[in-house]
């Protein structure tokens, strides 16, 4: 089977060639011998274009009202959406009030989205106070999009509450092709899946954006990742991004845009594209972006009435480097402790005994992620051997778990399959234990456990205990590992 096709996920099949342009040496990396299929793409011009531009350059050019931009240019950018949450919101609000005045009004109450999601279901008084600060500010400013929660004992009693900001932004129609979306969270880059520029910013920048609707940005150079080949049935987008991060390292895309194209990318649904873009920051990326297409437009049909105009990289656009992957040869991967680039084949870690499995977060807590995990449990017909925690990203995901039938299950829902497999009952939607949180956070690692997780980071202390060991994996691999009590290649259950 495929296990014989790739013996190692390292760069053994990575070939480099160098080409010269403008007397500068540029690296083009080839990770397959397969020529990429070129699909016809429309172009958008911001005026009289002197040279070709990438997607990211075009979006920033339009947002800064410039005809031409090049990597390294510093420009004032008009922001379409600013998002903040309960962890960084209070600090951003404090800076806004200090610099603009206690009675100052925000630049546009309909372009600010405030989503409590991180430290929600806790008795920690400081965490609860943060949400109170958001509520007071939104009342003062009459913020249109504040997804509040007041009753912590029953999240369903809060119809406005959504859950994880990056998933909620997409579900509520705040992500649109060609726009600039900023957020006080490093994983704001998730929204790049919609063909927009999305990146995380700090509290100081956010405070300035609150007052002006502008931010000063340096235009990043672009790395292009071409992924072709039929996606094997045992792989998910998490495997793809772990492969890329393992290839270029956690510093390989520092302050660079990561553009994802190719037939494999075009075959991914929106939630899988979100997973791909979500972890570009784990490679140091400024932003990740996927060209908008019919999949994007269909997803947005019932989510937004705001007009948008997608942009696409010009054929003559200049990329800093290009990487090509034949995805048909890729195997299920994990990132071993304690770095997202500590890549290994899942089957190489089969002797690693684990204590728990965590399925959740902006990376791995979406509807498609739970459907994938349910598929593995259903195929096995067995019960989990370690505690398996399920944390839906949003209220909608939670509802999907209890209502959507799993394909091939005879009408069973994810919740039914999870119960039969002996998993924990799906928890209240939030960021949960992805980043540790207060000690009473559901599924937090308060002891030095070994965990297979669908989250995005495995640094020491990330999920709680500083001696905990986290293996990052896809929902397929996480579910398979839950069934054996060891890190497990999902092909053991997916025929």
Coordinates of C-alpha atoms in Angstrom, one line a residue:
X1 CA 0.0 0.0 0.0
X2 CA 1.0 3.7 0.3
X3 CA 3.3 2.8 3.2
X4 CA 5.8 1.5 0.6
X5 CA 5.7 4.7 -1.4
X6 CA 7.2 7.1 1.1
X7 CA 9.6 5.7 3.6
X8 CA 10.1 8.9 5.4
X9 CA 8.4 12.4 5.5
X10 CA 11.7 14.1 5.5
X11 CA 13.1 15.9 2.6
X12 CA 14.5 12.8 1.0
X13 CA 12.2 13.4 -2.0
X14 CA 12.9 17.2 -2.0
X15 CA 14.9 18.4 -4.9
X16 CA 16.1 21.9 -5.3
X17 CA 16.8 23.8 -8.5
X18 CA 18.0 27.4 -8.7
X19 CA 17.0 29.9 -11.3
X20 CA 18.1 33.5 -11.8
X21 CA 16.0 36.6 -12.1
X22 CA 17.1 40.2 -11.8
X23 CA 20.5 38.8 -10.8
X24 CA 19.1 37.4 -7.6
X25 CA 19.1 33.7 -6.9
X26 CA 15.7 32.3 -6.0
X27 CA 15.0 28.9 -4.6
X28 CA 12.4 26.7 -6.3
X29 CA 11.8 23.5 -4.4
X30 CA 10.2 20.5 -6.1
X31 CA 8.6 17.8 -4.0
X32 CA 7.3 15.6 -6.8
X33 CA 8.1 14.8 -10.4
X34 CA 4.5 15.5 -11.3
X35 CA 3.7 18.6 -13.3
X36 CA 1.0 20.7 -11.8
X37 CA -2.3 21.0 -13.6
X38 CA -2.8 24.6 -14.5
X39 CA -6.3 25.9 -14.0
X40 CA -7.6 29.0 -15.6
X41 CA -7.9 31.9 -13.1
X42 CA -9.3 35.3 -13.5
X43 CA -7.1 38.3 -12.8
X44 CA -7.9 41.4 -10.9
X45 CA -6.0 44.6 -11.5
X46 CA -5.8 47.6 -9.2
X47 CA -5.0 49.9 -12.1
X48 CA -2.1 50.1 -14.5
X49 CA -0.1 47.2 -13.3
X50 CA 3.6 47.4 -14.2
X51 CA 4.5 43.9 -13.1
X52 CA 2.5 40.9 -11.9
X53 CA 1.4 40.7 -8.3
X54 CA 0.5 37.8 -6.0
X55 CA -2.9 37.5 -4.3
X56 CA -1.6 39.0 -1.1
X57 CA 0.0 41.9 -2.9
X58 CA -3.2 42.6 -4.8
X59 CA -5.4 42.6 -1.7
X60 CA -3.1 44.9 0.1
X61 CA -2.7 47.2 -2.9
X62 CA -6.5 47.6 -3.1
X63 CA -6.8 48.1 0.6
X64 CA -4.1 50.8 0.6
X65 CA -5.4 52.4 -2.7
X66 CA -2.1 51.7 -4.5
X67 CA -1.7 50.6 -8.1
X68 CA 1.4 48.5 -7.4
X69 CA 3.0 47.0 -4.4
X70 CA 6.1 44.9 -3.9
X71 CA 7.4 42.8 -1.0
X72 CA 9.0 45.1 1.6
X73 CA 6.7 48.1 0.9
X74 CA 5.2 49.7 4.0
X75 CA 1.6 50.8 3.5
X76 CA -1.4 52.1 5.5
X77 CA -4.1 49.6 4.9
X78 CA -7.9 50.1 5.3
X79 CA -9.3 47.3 7.5
X80 CA -12.5 45.5 6.5
X81 CA -13.0 43.5 9.7
X82 CA -11.3 43.7 13.1
X83 CA -11.9 40.7 15.5
X84 CA -11.0 40.5 19.1
X85 CA -11.9 38.1 22.0
X86 CA -11.9 37.8 25.8
X87 CA -8.2 37.4 26.2
X88 CA -6.9 40.3 24.1
X89 CA -10.1 42.4 23.9
X90 CA -9.7 44.1 27.3
X91 CA -6.1 45.1 26.6
X92 CA -7.0 46.5 23.1
X93 CA -10.0 48.4 24.6
X94 CA -7.7 49.9 27.3
X95 CA -5.2 51.1 24.7
X96 CA -8.0 52.5 22.5
X97 CA -9.4 54.5 25.5
X98 CA -6.0 55.7 26.6
X99 CA -5.0 57.0 23.2
X100 CA -8.3 58.2 21.8
X101 CA -10.1 59.2 25.0
X102 CA -12.6 57.6 27.4
X103 CA -15.6 58.9 25.4
X104 CA -14.1 58.2 21.9
X105 CA -16.2 56.2 19.4
X106 CA -14.8 53.4 17.3
X107 CA -14.2 53.9 13.6
X108 CA -17.1 51.6 12.5
X109 CA -19.3 49.7 14.9
X110 CA -20.4 47.3 12.1
X111 CA -16.8 46.3 11.2
X112 CA -15.8 45.2 14.6
X113 CA -16.5 41.6 15.7
X114 CA -16.1 40.6 19.3
X115 CA -16.2 36.9 20.2
X116 CA -15.7 35.6 23.8
X117 CA -14.3 32.1 23.3
X118 CA -11.1 31.4 25.2
X119 CA -11.6 31.3 29.0
X120 CA -15.4 30.9 29.2
X121 CA -16.5 27.9 31.2
X122 CA -14.5 28.6 34.3
X123 CA -15.0 29.9 37.8
X124 CA -11.9 32.0 37.4
X125 CA -12.9 35.5 38.4
X126 CA -10.4 37.3 36.2
X127 CA -11.5 35.3 33.2
X128 CA -15.1 36.1 33.9
X129 CA -14.2 39.8 34.4
X130 CA -12.7 39.9 30.9
X131 CA -16.0 39.0 29.3
X132 CA -17.7 41.7 31.5
X133 CA -15.3 44.3 30.0
X134 CA -16.2 43.2 26.5
X135 CA -19.9 43.4 27.3
X136 CA -19.6 46.9 28.8
X137 CA -17.6 48.2 25.8
X138 CA -19.9 46.8 23.3
X139 CA -22.8 48.4 25.1
X140 CA -21.0 51.8 25.1
X141 CA -20.1 51.5 21.5
X142 CA -23.3 49.8 20.2
X143 CA -21.1 47.1 18.5
X144 CA -23.3 45.2 16.1
X145 CA -21.5 41.9 16.2
X146 CA -21.0 40.9 19.8
X147 CA -21.5 37.2 20.5
X148 CA -22.2 37.4 24.2
X149 CA -22.5 34.7 26.8
X150 CA -24.1 35.3 30.3
X151 CA -25.3 31.9 31.5
X152 CA -22.1 29.8 31.9
X153 CA -24.1 26.8 33.3
X154 CA -25.8 26.2 30.0
X155 CA -24.3 27.5 26.8
X156 CA -27.5 26.7 24.8
X157 CA -29.3 29.4 26.9
X158 CA -27.1 32.0 25.2
X159 CA -28.4 32.3 21.6
X160 CA -25.8 34.9 20.7
X161 CA -22.9 32.9 21.9
X162 CA -20.9 31.2 19.2
X163 CA -17.6 29.7 20.4
X164 CA -14.2 29.6 18.8
X165 CA -13.7 32.9 17.0
X166 CA -12.0 31.6 13.8
X167 CA -14.7 29.1 13.1
X168 CA -17.5 31.5 14.1
X169 CA -16.1 34.2 11.8
X170 CA -16.6 31.9 8.9
X171 CA -20.0 30.6 10.0
X172 CA -21.4 34.1 10.6
X173 CA -20.3 35.4 7.2
X174 CA -17.5 37.7 8.3
X175 CA -15.0 36.1 5.9
X176 CA -15.0 37.3 2.3
X177 CA -12.7 37.0 -0.7
X178 CA -10.5 40.0 -1.4
X179 CA -10.9 41.7 2.0
X180 CA -8.5 42.5 4.9
X181 CA -9.4 40.8 8.2
X182 CA -7.3 41.4 11.3
X183 CA -7.7 39.8 14.7
X184 CA -6.0 39.8 18.1
X185 CA -5.1 36.1 17.8
X186 CA -2.3 34.5 15.9
X187 CA -4.7 32.0 14.2
X188 CA -6.7 34.7 12.5
X189 CA -4.8 33.5 9.5
X190 CA -7.5 30.7 9.3
X191 CA -9.7 33.1 7.3
X192 CA -7.2 33.1 4.4
X193 CA -9.0 30.0 3.3
X194 CA -11.6 32.4 1.8
X195 CA -9.1 34.1 -0.5
X196 CA -8.6 37.1 1.8
X197 CA -5.7 38.7 3.7
X198 CA -6.1 37.6 7.3
X199 CA -3.5 37.9 10.0
X200 CA -3.1 38.3 13.8
X201 CA -2.1 41.6 15.3
X202 CA -1.2 42.8 18.8
X203 CA -3.3 44.7 21.3
X204 CA -1.5 48.0 20.5
X205 CA -2.3 47.7 16.8
X206 CA -5.8 46.6 17.6
X207 CA -6.4 49.7 19.8
X208 CA -5.2 51.9 16.9
X209 CA -7.5 50.0 14.4
X210 CA -10.5 50.5 16.8
X211 CA -10.0 54.2 16.5
X212 CA -9.0 54.6 12.8
X213 CA -9.8 51.5 10.8
X214 CA -6.2 51.5 9.5
X215 CA -3.0 49.7 10.2
X216 CA 0.6 50.0 8.9
X217 CA 1.7 46.8 7.3
X218 CA 4.8 45.6 5.5
X219 CA 4.0 43.7 2.3
X220 CA 5.2 40.1 2.7
X221 CA 6.9 38.1 0.0
X222 CA 5.0 35.0 -1.0
X223 CA 5.9 31.3 -0.8
X224 CA 3.7 29.2 -3.2
X225 CA 2.8 25.6 -2.3
X226 CA 1.5 23.5 -5.2
X227 CA -0.2 20.3 -4.1
X228 CA -1.3 17.9 -6.8
X229 CA -2.5 14.3 -6.9
X230 CA -5.5 12.5 -5.6
X231 CA -6.0 12.9 -1.8
X232 CA -5.7 9.4 -0.2
X233 CA -8.8 8.5 1.8
X234 CA -6.8 8.2 5.0
X235 CA -5.4 11.8 4.8
X236 CA -6.8 15.1 5.9
X237 CA -5.7 18.7 5.6
X238 CA -3.9 18.4 8.9
X239 CA -1.5 15.9 7.4
X240 CA -0.8 18.3 4.5
X241 CA 0.1 21.3 6.7
X242 CA 2.1 19.1 9.1
X243 CA 4.1 17.9 6.0
X244 CA 4.7 21.5 4.9
X245 CA 5.7 22.7 8.4
X246 CA 8.0 19.7 8.7
X247 CA 9.5 20.5 5.4
X248 CA 10.2 24.2 5.9
X249 CA 10.4 24.4 9.8
X250 CA 8.6 26.6 12.3
X251 CA 10.7 29.5 11.0
X252 CA 10.6 28.7 7.3
X253 CA 7.8 31.2 6.4
X254 CA 8.7 34.0 8.9
X255 CA 6.8 37.1 7.8
X256 CA 5.9 35.5 4.5
X257 CA 2.6 34.8 2.8
X258 CA 1.9 31.1 2.1
X259 CA -0.3 30.6 -1.0
X260 CA -1.8 27.2 -1.5
X261 CA -2.8 26.0 -5.0
X262 CA -3.1 22.8 -7.0
X263 CA -5.6 20.1 -7.8
X264 CA -5.5 18.7 -4.2
X265 CA -6.2 22.1 -2.7
X266 CA -9.1 22.6 -5.2
X267 CA -10.6 19.3 -4.0
X268 CA -10.7 20.4 -0.3
X269 CA -14.0 21.6 1.2
X270 CA -13.9 25.0 3.1
X271 CA -13.3 23.6 6.5
X272 CA -10.3 21.6 5.3
X273 CA -9.0 24.7 3.6
X274 CA -9.4 26.5 6.9
X275 CA -7.3 23.8 8.6
X276 CA -4.6 24.4 6.0
X277 CA -4.5 28.1 6.5
X278 CA -4.9 27.9 10.3
X279 CA -1.4 26.6 10.9
X280 CA 0.6 28.8 8.6
X281 CA 1.6 30.8 11.7
X282 CA 3.2 27.6 13.1
X283 CA 5.6 28.0 10.2
X284 CA 6.1 31.7 11.1
X285 CA 3.8 32.8 8.2
X286 CA 2.3 36.3 8.1
X287 CA -0.8 34.9 6.3
X288 CA -2.0 31.9 4.4
X289 CA -4.3 32.2 1.4
X290 CA -6.3 29.9 -0.9
X291 CA -7.7 31.2 -4.2
X292 CA -11.5 31.6 -4.0
X293 CA -13.4 29.3 -6.3
X294 CA -16.9 27.7 -6.7
X295 CA -16.4 25.9 -3.4
X296 CA -15.8 29.2 -1.7
X297 CA -18.7 31.0 -3.4
X298 CA -21.2 28.1 -2.5
X299 CA -20.2 28.2 1.1
X300 CA -20.8 32.0 1.3
X301 CA -24.2 31.9 -0.5
X302 CA -26.3 31.8 2.7
X303 CA -23.8 33.5 5.0
X304 CA -23.3 37.0 3.7
X305 CA -25.0 39.6 1.5
X306 CA -22.0 41.9 1.5
X307 CA -20.6 42.2 -2.0
X308 CA -17.0 41.0 -2.5
X309 CA -14.5 40.8 -5.3
X310 CA -12.0 37.9 -5.3
X311 CA -8.4 38.4 -6.6
X312 CA -6.0 36.0 -8.0
X313 CA -2.2 35.9 -8.5
X314 CA -1.1 37.0 -11.9
X315 CA 0.6 34.5 -14.2
X316 CA 3.7 36.6 -14.1
X317 CA 3.7 37.2 -10.3
X318 CA 7.0 36.7 -8.6
X319 CA 7.2 34.1 -5.8
X320 CA 10.1 33.9 -3.3
X321 CA 10.0 30.1 -3.5
X322 CA 7.7 27.4 -4.9
X323 CA 7.2 24.0 -3.3
X324 CA 5.5 21.1 -5.1
X325 CA 4.0 18.0 -3.5
X326 CA 2.6 14.8 -4.9
X327 CA 0.0 14.3 -2.2
X328 CA -0.9 10.8 -3.5
X329 CA 2.4 9.6 -2.0
X330 CA 1.9 11.2 1.5
X331 CA 1.3 9.1 4.6
X332 CA -0.5 10.1 7.9
X333 CA 1.7 12.3 10.0
X334 CA 2.1 13.5 13.5
X335 CA 4.2 16.3 15.1
X336 CA 6.0 14.9 18.1
X337 CA 6.7 17.0 21.2
X338 CA 7.6 19.7 21.5
X339 CA 7.4 21.5 18.2
X340 CA 4.9 21.6 15.2
X341 CA 7.8 20.9 12.9
X342 CA 9.0 17.7 14.7
X343 CA 7.3 15.6 12.0
X344 CA 7.1 11.9 11.9
X345 CA 5.0 9.2 10.2
X346 CA 2.2 8.1 12.5
X347 CA 3.3 4.4 11.9
X348 CA 6.8 5.3 13.1
X349 CA 5.3 6.2 16.5
X350 CA 3.3 3.1 17.0
X351 CA 5.1 2.2 20.3
X352 CA 4.3 5.5 21.9
X353 CA 1.8 4.8 24.7
X354 CA -0.7 7.6 25.3
X355 CA -2.9 8.7 28.1
X356 CA -5.6 10.7 26.4
X357 CA -7.0 12.0 23.1
X358 CA -8.3 15.6 22.5
X359 CA -10.4 16.5 19.5
X360 CA -11.2 20.2 19.3
X361 CA -10.0 23.7 18.7
X362 CA -10.0 26.1 15.7
X363 CA -7.8 23.6 13.9
X364 CA -9.5 20.3 14.7
X365 CA -12.9 21.0 16.2
X366 CA -15.0 21.8 13.2
X367 CA -18.0 19.7 11.9
X368 CA -15.8 17.9 9.3
X369 CA -13.3 17.0 11.9
X370 CA -15.9 15.3 14.1
X371 CA -17.3 13.5 11.1
X372 CA -13.8 12.2 10.3
X373 CA -13.3 11.0 13.9
X374 CA -16.7 9.3 13.8
X375 CA -15.8 7.6 10.6
X376 CA -12.9 5.9 12.3
X377 CA -14.9 4.9 15.3
X378 CA -17.6 3.5 13.1
X379 CA -15.2 1.5 11.0
X380 CA -13.6 -0.1 14.0
X381 CA -16.7 -1.0 16.0
X382 CA -14.5 -0.9 19.1
X383 CA -14.4 1.2 22.3
X384 CA -11.7 3.8 23.1
X385 CA -8.9 2.6 25.4
X386 CA -8.0 6.1 26.8
X387 CA -10.1 9.1 27.8
X388 CA -11.2 10.9 24.6
X389 CA -12.3 14.5 25.0
X390 CA -14.5 16.2 22.4
X391 CA -14.8 20.0 22.3
X392 CA -16.9 21.4 19.5
X393 CA -15.6 24.7 18.2
X394 CA -19.0 26.4 18.0
X395 CA -22.7 26.0 18.9
X396 CA -23.3 25.1 15.3
X397 CA -20.7 22.4 15.4
X398 CA -22.2 21.1 18.6
X399 CA -25.6 20.9 17.0
X400 CA -24.2 19.2 13.9
X401 CA -22.7 16.5 16.2
X402 CA -26.1 15.7 17.5
X403 CA -28.1 16.0 14.3
X404 CA -26.1 15.3 11.1
X405 CA -26.0 11.6 10.0
X406 CA -22.6 10.2 9.5
X407 CA -22.2 8.8 5.9
X408 CA -22.4 5.0 5.8
X409 CA -23.7 4.8 9.4
X410 CA -27.3 3.9 8.6
X411 CA -28.4 7.3 10.0
X412 CA -26.4 7.5 13.2
X413 CA -25.1 10.8 14.3
X414 CA -21.6 11.6 15.5
X415 CA -22.9 11.8 19.1
X416 CA -24.3 8.3 18.9
X417 CA -21.1 6.9 17.5
X418 CA -19.0 8.7 20.1
X419 CA -21.2 7.4 22.9
X420 CA -21.0 3.8 21.6
X421 CA -17.2 4.2 21.4
X422 CA -17.0 5.3 25.0
X423 CA -15.9 8.9 24.4
X424 CA -16.6 11.7 26.8
X425 CA -19.8 13.6 26.1
X426 CA -19.2 16.5 23.8
X427 CA -18.3 19.6 25.9
X428 CA -19.5 23.2 25.7
X429 CA -18.1 24.9 22.6
X430 CA -15.0 27.0 23.3
X431 CA -11.2 27.0 22.9
X432 CA -11.2 24.5 25.8
X433 CA -7.8 23.1 26.7
X434 CA -6.0 23.9 23.5
X435 CA -4.0 26.6 25.3
X436 CA -4.3 25.3 28.8
X437 CA -6.4 28.0 30.5
X438 CA -7.5 28.2 34.1
X439 CA -7.1 25.0 36.1
X440 CA -10.8 24.1 36.0
X441 CA -10.8 24.2 32.2
X442 CA -12.4 21.1 30.7
X443 CA -9.8 18.5 29.6
X444 CA -6.8 20.7 30.7
X445 CA -3.7 18.6 31.3
X446 CA -3.1 19.3 35.0
X447 CA -0.8 16.3 35.2
X448 CA 2.2 15.3 32.9
X449 CA 0.1 13.2 30.5
X450 CA 0.8 12.1 26.9
X451 CA -1.9 13.3 24.6
X452 CA -2.7 13.0 20.9
X453 CA -4.5 16.2 19.9
X454 CA -6.1 17.8 16.8
X455 CA -4.9 21.2 18.1
X456 CA -2.1 23.4 16.6
X457 CA 0.7 23.7 19.1
X458 CA 2.6 21.2 21.2
X459 CA 5.1 23.5 23.1
X460 CA 5.8 22.7 26.7
X461 CA 2.9 23.7 28.9
X462 CA 0.6 24.5 25.9
X463 CA -2.3 22.4 27.1
X464 CA -1.6 22.9 30.8
X465 CA 1.2 20.9 32.5
X466 CA 4.7 22.0 31.4
X467 CA 5.8 18.3 31.4
X468 CA 2.9 17.2 29.2
X469 CA 3.7 15.6 25.9
X470 CA 1.5 16.5 22.9
X471 CA 1.4 14.7 19.5
X472 CA -0.4 16.9 17.0
X473 CA -2.4 14.8 14.5
X474 CA -5.4 14.7 12.2
X475 CA -8.9 13.7 13.5
X476 CA -8.4 10.3 11.7
X477 CA -5.1 9.7 13.6
X478 CA -6.4 11.0 16.9
X479 CA -9.5 8.7 16.7
X480 CA -7.3 5.7 15.7
X481 CA -5.0 6.4 18.6
X482 CA -7.9 6.6 21.0
X483 CA -8.9 3.1 20.0
X484 CA -5.5 1.5 20.7
X485 CA -4.0 3.6 23.4
X486 CA -0.9 4.2 21.2
X487 CA -0.1 6.6 18.4
X488 CA -1.8 4.8 15.5
X489 CA -1.9 5.1 11.8
X490 CA -5.6 5.4 10.8
X491 CA -5.1 3.0 8.0
X492 CA -5.4 0.3 10.6
X493 CA -9.1 1.1 10.6
X494 CA -9.8 2.8 7.3
X495 CA -9.7 0.2 4.6

